[in-house]
Protein backbone atom coordinates (compact mmCIF):
# COMPACT_ATOMS: atom_id res chain seq x y z
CA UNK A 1 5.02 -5.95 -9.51
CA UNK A 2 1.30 -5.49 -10.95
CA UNK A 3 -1.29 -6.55 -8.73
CA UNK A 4 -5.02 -5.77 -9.14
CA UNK A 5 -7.15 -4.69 -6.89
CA UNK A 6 -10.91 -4.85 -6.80
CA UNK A 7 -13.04 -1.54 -6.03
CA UNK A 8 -15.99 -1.96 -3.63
CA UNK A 9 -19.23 -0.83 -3.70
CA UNK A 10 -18.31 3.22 -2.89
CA UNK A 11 -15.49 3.02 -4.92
CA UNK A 12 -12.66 2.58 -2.55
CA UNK A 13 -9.68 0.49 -2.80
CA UNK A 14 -8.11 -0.48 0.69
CA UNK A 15 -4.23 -0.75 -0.08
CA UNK A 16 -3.46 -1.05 4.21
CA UNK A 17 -1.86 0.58 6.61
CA UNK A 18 1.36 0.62 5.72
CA UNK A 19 0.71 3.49 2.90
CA UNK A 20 -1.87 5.37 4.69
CA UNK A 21 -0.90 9.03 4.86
CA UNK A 22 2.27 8.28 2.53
CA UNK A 23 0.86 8.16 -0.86
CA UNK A 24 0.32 11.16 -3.44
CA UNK A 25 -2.25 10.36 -6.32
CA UNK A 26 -1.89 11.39 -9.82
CA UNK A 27 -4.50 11.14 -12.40
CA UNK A 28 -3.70 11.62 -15.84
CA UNK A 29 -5.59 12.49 -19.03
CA UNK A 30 -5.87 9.13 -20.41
CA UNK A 31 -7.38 7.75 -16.91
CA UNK A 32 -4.32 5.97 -15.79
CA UNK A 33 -4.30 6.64 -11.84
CA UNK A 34 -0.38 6.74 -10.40
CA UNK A 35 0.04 6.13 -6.59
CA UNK A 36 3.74 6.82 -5.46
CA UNK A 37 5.24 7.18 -1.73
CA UNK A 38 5.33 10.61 -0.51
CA UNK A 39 6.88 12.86 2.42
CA UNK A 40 5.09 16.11 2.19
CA UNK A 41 6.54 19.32 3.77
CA UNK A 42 4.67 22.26 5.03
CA UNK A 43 5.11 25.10 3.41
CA UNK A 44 6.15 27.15 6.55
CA UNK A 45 9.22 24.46 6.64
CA UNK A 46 10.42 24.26 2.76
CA UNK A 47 12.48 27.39 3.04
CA UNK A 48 14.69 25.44 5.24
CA UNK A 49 15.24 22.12 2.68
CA UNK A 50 15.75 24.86 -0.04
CA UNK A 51 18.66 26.78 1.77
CA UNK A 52 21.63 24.12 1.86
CA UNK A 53 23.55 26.92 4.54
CA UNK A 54 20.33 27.02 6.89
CA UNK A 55 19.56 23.45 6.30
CA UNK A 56 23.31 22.37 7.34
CA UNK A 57 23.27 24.76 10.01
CA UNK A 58 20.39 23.52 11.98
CA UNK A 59 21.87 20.19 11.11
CA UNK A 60 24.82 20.73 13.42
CA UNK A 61 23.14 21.94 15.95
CA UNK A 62 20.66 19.22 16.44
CA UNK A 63 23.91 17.07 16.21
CA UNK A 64 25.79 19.50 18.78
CA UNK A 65 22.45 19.24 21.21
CA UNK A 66 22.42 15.46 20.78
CA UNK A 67 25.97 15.68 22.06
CA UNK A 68 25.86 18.28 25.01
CA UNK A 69 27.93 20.06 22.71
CA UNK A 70 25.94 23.49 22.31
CA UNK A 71 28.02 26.93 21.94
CA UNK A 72 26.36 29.25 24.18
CA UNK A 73 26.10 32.58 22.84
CA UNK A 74 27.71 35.38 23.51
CA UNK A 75 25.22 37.85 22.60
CA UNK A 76 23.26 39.45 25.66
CA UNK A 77 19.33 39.51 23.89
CA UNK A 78 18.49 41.73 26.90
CA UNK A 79 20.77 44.56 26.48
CA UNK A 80 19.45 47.66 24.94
């Protein structure tokens, strides 16, 4: 679907609220502007969708902790 939009006087298009914080903008060489839907990660948190292991793991345990279903561990932390 094309549509076109009208900019106003400072330039800005209003597209609603429905994309706002959701879109990432790409401007090319020949002028033609690109706006496509977006989730962006921070940086601290993109080792986790890169490691399918880690990624799965926390997975299951948000699922277990959803369920009551948590594995305590057996480890004692406070032992020297």
């Amino acid at each position: 679907m094309m549509k076109h939009l009208q900019a106003d006087s400072k330039g800005r298009i209003t597209l609603g609220a429905k994309y706002a914080g959701a879109l990432f903008l790409e401007i090319e060489k020949n002028g033609v502007i690109t706006l496509e839907k977006a989730a962006i990660i921070p940086e601290r948190e993109l080792w986790l969708h890169k490691n399918i292991d880690a990624k799965k793991s926390v997975l299951k345990g948000l699922k277990q902790a959803k369920k009551g279903t948590l594995k305590l561990n057996a480890i004692d932390l406070d032992k020297k």
